[in-house]
Coordinates of C-alpha atoms and ligand atoms in Angstrom, one line a residue:
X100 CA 121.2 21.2 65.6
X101 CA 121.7 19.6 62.1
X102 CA 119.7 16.3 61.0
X103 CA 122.8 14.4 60.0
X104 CA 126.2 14.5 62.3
X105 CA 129.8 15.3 60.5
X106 CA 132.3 12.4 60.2
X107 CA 134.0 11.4 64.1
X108 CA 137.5 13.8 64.2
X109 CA 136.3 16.4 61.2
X110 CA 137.9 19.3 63.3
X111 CA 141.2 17.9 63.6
X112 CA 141.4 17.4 59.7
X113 CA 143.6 19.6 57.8
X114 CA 142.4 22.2 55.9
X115 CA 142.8 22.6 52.6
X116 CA 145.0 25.5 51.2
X117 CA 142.8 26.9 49.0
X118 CA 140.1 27.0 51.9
X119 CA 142.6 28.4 53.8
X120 CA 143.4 31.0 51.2
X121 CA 140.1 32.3 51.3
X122 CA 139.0 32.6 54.9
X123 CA 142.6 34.8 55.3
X124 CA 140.9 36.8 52.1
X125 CA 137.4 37.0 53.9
X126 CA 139.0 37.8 57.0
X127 CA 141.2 40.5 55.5
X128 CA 137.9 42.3 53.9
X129 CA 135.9 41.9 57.4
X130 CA 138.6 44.0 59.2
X131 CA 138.9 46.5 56.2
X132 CA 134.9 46.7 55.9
X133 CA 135.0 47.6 60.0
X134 CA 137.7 50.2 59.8
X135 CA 135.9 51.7 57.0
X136 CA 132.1 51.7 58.7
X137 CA 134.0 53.4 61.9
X138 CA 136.1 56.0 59.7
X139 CA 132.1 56.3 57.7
X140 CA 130.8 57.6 60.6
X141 CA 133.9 60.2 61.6
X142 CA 134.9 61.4 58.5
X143 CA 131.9 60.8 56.2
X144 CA 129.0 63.0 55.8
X145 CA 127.0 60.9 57.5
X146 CA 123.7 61.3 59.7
X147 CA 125.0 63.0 62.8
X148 CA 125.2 60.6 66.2
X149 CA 122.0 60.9 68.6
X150 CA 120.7 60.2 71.7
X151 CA 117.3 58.0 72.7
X152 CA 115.5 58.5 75.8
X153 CA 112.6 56.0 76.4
X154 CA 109.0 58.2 77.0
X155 CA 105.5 57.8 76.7
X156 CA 103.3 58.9 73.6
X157 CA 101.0 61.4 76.2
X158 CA 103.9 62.9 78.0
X159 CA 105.7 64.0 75.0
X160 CA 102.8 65.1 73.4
X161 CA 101.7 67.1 76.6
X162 CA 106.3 68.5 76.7
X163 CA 106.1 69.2 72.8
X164 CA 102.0 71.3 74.0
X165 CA 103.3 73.3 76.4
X166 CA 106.4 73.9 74.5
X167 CA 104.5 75.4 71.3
X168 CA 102.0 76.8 73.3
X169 CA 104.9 79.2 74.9
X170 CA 106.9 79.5 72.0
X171 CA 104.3 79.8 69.0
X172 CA 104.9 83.2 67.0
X173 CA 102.2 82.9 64.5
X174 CA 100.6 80.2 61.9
X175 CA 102.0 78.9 58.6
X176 CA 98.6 76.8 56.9
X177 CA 97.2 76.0 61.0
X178 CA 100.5 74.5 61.1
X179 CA 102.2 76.8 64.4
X180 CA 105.1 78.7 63.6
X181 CA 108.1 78.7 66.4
X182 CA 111.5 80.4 66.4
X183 CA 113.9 78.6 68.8
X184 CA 116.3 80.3 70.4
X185 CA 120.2 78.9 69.6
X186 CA 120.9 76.3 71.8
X187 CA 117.5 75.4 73.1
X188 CA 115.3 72.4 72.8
X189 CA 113.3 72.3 70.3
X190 CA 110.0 69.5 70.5
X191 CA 108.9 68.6 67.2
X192 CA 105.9 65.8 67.2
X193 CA 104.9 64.1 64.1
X194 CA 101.5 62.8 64.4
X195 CA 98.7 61.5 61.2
X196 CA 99.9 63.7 59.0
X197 CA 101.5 66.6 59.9
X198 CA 104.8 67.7 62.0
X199 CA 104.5 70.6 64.1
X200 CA 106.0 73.2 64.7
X201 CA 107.5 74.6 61.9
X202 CA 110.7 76.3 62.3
X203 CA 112.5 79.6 62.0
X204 CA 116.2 78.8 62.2
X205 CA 119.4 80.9 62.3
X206 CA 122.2 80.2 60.3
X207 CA 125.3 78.6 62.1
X208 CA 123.4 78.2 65.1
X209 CA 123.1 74.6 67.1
X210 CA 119.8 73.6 68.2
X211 CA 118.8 70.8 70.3
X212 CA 116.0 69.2 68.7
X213 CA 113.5 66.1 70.3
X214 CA 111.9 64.4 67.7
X215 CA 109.0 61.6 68.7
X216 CA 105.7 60.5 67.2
X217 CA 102.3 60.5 68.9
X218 CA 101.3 57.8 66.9
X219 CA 103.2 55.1 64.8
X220 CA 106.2 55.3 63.2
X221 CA 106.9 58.0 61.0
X222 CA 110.3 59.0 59.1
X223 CA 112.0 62.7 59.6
X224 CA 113.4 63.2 56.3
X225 CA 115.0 66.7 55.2
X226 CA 115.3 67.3 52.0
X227 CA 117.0 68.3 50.1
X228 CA 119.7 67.8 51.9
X229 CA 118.7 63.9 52.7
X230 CA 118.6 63.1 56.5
X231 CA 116.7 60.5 57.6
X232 CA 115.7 59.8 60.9
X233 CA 113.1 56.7 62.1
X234 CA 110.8 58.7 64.2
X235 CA 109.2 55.8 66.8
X236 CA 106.0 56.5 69.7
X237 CA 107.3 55.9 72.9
X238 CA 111.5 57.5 71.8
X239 CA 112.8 60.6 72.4
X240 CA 114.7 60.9 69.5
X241 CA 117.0 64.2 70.8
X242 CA 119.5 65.0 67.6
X243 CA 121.9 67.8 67.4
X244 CA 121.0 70.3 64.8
X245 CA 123.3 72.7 63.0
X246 CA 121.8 74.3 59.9
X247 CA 124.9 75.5 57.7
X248 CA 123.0 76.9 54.3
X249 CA 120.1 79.3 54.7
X250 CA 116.9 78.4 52.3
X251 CA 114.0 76.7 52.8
X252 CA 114.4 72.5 53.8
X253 CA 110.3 70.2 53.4
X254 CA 110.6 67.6 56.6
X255 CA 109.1 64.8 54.5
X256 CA 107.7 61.5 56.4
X257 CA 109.4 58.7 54.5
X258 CA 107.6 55.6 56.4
X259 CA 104.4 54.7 55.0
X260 CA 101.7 56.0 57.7
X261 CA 98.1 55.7 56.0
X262 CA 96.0 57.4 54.1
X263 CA 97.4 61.2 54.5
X264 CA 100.9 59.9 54.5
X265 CA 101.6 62.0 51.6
X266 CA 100.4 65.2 52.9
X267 CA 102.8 64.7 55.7
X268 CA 105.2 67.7 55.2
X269 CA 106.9 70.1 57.5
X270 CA 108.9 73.3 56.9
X271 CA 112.3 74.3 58.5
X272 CA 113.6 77.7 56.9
X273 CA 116.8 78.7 57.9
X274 CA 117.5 82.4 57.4
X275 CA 120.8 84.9 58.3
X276 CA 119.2 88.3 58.6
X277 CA 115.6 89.3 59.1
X278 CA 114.7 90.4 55.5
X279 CA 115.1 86.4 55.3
X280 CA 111.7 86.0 56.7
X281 CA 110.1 87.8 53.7
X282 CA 110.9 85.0 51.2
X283 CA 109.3 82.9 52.9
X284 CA 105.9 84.8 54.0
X285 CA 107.0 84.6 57.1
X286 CA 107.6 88.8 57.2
X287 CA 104.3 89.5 59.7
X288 CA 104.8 86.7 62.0
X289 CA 105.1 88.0 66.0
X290 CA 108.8 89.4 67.2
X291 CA 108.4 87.7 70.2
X292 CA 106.3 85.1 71.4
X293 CA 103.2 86.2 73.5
X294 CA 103.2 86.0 77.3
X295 CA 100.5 83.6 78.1
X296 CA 97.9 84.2 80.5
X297 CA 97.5 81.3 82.8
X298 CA 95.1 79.3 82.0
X299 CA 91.6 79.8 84.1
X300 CA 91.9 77.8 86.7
X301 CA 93.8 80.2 88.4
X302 CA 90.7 82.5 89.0
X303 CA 92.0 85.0 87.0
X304 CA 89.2 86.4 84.1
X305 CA 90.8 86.6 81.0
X306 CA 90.4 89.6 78.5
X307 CA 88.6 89.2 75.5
X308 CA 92.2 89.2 73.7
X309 CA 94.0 86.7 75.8
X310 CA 90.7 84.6 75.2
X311 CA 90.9 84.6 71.9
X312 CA 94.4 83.6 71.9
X313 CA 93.7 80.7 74.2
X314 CA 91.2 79.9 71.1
X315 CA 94.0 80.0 68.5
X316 CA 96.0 77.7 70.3
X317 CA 93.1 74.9 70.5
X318 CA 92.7 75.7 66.8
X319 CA 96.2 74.2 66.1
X320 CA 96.6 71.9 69.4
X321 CA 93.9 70.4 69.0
X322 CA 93.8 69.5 65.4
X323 CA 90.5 72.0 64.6
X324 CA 92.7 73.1 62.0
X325 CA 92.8 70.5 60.0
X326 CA 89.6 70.8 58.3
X327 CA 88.3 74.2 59.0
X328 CA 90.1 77.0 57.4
X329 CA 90.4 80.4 58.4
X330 CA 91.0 81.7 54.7
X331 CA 87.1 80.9 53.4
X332 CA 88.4 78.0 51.6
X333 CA 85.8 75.1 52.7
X334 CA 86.7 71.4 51.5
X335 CA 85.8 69.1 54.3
X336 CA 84.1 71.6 56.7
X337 CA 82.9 75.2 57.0
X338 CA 86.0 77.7 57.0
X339 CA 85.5 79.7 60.5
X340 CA 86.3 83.1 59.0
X341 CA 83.1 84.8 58.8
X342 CA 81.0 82.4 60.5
X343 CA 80.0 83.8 63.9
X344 CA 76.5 85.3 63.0
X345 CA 76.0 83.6 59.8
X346 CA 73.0 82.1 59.0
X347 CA 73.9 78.3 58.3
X348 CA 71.8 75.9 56.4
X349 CA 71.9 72.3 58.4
X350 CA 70.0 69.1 58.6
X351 CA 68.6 68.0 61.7
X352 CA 66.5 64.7 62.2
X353 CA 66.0 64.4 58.2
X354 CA 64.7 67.9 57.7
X355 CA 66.7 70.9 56.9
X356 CA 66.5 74.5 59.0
X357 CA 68.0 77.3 58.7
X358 CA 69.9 78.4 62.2
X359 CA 71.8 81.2 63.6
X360 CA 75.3 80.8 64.2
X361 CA 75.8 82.0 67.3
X362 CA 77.2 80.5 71.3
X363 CA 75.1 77.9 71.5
X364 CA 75.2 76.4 67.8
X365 CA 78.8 76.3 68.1
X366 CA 78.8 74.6 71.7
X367 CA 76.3 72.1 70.4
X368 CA 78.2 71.5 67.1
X369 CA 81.4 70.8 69.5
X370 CA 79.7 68.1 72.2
X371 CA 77.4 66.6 69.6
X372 CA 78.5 67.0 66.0
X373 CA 76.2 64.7 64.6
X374 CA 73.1 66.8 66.0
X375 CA 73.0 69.3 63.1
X376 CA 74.7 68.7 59.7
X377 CA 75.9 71.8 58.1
X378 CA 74.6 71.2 54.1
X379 CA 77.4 70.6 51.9
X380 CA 79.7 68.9 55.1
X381 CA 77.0 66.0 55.6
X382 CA 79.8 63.4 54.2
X383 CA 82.5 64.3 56.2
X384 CA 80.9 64.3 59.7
X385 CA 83.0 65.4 62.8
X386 CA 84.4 63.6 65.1
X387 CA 83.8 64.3 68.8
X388 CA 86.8 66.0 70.7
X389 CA 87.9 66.3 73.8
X390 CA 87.4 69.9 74.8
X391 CA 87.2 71.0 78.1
X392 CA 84.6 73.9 79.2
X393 CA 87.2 76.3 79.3
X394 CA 89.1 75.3 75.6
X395 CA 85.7 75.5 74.1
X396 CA 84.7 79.3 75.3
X397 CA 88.1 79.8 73.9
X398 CA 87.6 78.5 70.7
X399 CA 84.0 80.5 70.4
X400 CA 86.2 83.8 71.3
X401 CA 88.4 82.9 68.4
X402 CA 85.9 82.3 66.2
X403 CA 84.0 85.4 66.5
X404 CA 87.5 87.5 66.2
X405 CA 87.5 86.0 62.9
X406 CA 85.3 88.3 60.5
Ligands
LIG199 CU1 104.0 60.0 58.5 CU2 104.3 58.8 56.5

């Protein structure tokens, strides 16, 4: 609705020809402009087309879980390592500030990947080759993928998403034969992924091996890895290599002690964090996760493999 009204019988007033001149212009460049955004998309090198499917934040991040959990062939910085089969689904989940899992591509191969975000919104960017793909909680993003040039592509997030935003990068190496895998580090990584033993429920009593395994995978699930290393380096919390039966100097009510790390130290550091401050860690305290029983004996098996 406008404030003032036109004249009575403006629409039945002739135009004028150089009005009319330039609406058959405009008109002329609208239809060009269309043709052109459809023949863009065919014959340009654009973004391939994909597909949306609506889902929840939990049930992909449970889908993308199970998926790395059966797929994972080793570990690339705690970040897990998979190697899709062509022509498989592929889960990648971004969450605050990492995308996992990295990936071992063939050449000339398609792969189906689902891209969604546990979080906010985050942007799948491969460069150097420049794709860019809005990566929304709550979408499964599912995207065609058909890696053409071996070498090694960074998956950077290109939507501001807090603090760690910047850390946010992945790793998608494409390779042709297997001596590929050496450029990249990736020579000692697992043939095949591991059978996994079902998880305990089932009665079954693991073997110290598959327990330990059970432990790496909470390690990277579970966001463990983040802060504690495996290599000794220590920044924001102890590293785990070379901790089980360590003696570890830690705070408790004000005063410090000197304690054993051992079952129960771990267990105790796992349900309440805040109990005993490792020195040197008191600034960045732990947060509490949610382990079960099981996941934590798993992670104390994996912790004392590590020596
Ligand atoms: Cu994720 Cu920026």
């Amino acid at each position: 609705m406008s404030l003032y009204s036109p004249a009575e019988g403006w629409y039945y007033k002739k135009v004028a020809k150089d009005e009319k001149m330039w609406m058959v212009i405009a008109l002329i460049l609208c239809i060009a402009l269309f043709i052109w955004m459809v023949m863009w998309h065919v014959y340009g090198k654009q973004n391939p087309s994909s597909t949306t499917y609506r889902t929840s934040t939990t049930e992909f991040a449970k889908l993308s879980e199970s998926y790395i959990k059966k797929n994972m062939v080793g570990l690339d910085n705690g970040v897990p390592v998979v190697r899709p089969k062509p022509n498989t689904d592929v889960f990648i989940l971004s969450e605050m500030w990492r995308w996992s899992p990295a990936l071992i591509l063939q050449k000339d191969q398609s792969y189906k990947f689902h891209i969604s975000s546990k979080d906010l919104l985050h942007g799948f960017s491969i460069q150097p080759v420049n794709m860019n793909f809005q990566v929304f909680p709550g979408y499964d993003y599912v995207l065609e993928f058909k890696p053409t040039e071996v070498g090694e592509y960074k998956v950077i997030c290109n939507e501001f998403c807090g603090i760690g935003h910047h850390t946010m990068i992945g790793r998608i190496v494409v390779i042709e034969k297997e001596e590929d895998l050496k450029l990249y580090g990736y020579e000692n990584l697992k043939k095949e992924p591991d059978p996994l033993p079902e998880s305990g429920s089932s009665g079954k009593v693991l073997t110290e091996a598959e327990m330990v395994l059970m432990g790496e995978q909470v390690y990277t699930l579970k966001g463990c890895a983040a802060c504690h290393k495996i290599d000794g380096t220590s920044q924001l919390a102890p590293a785990w290599n070379g901790l089980f039966g360590k003696d570890e100097l830690v705070i408790e009510n004000g005063k410090k002690i000197t304690v054993k790390v051992d079952e129960d130290y771990i267990k105790e550091s796992i349900r309440t964090p805040q109990q005993k401050l490792t020195v040197g860690f008191e600034k960045t305290p732990m947060p509490i996760f949610p382990l079960t029983d099981e996941d934590v004996e798993h992670v104390i098996a994996y912790i004392k493999s590590l020596q």
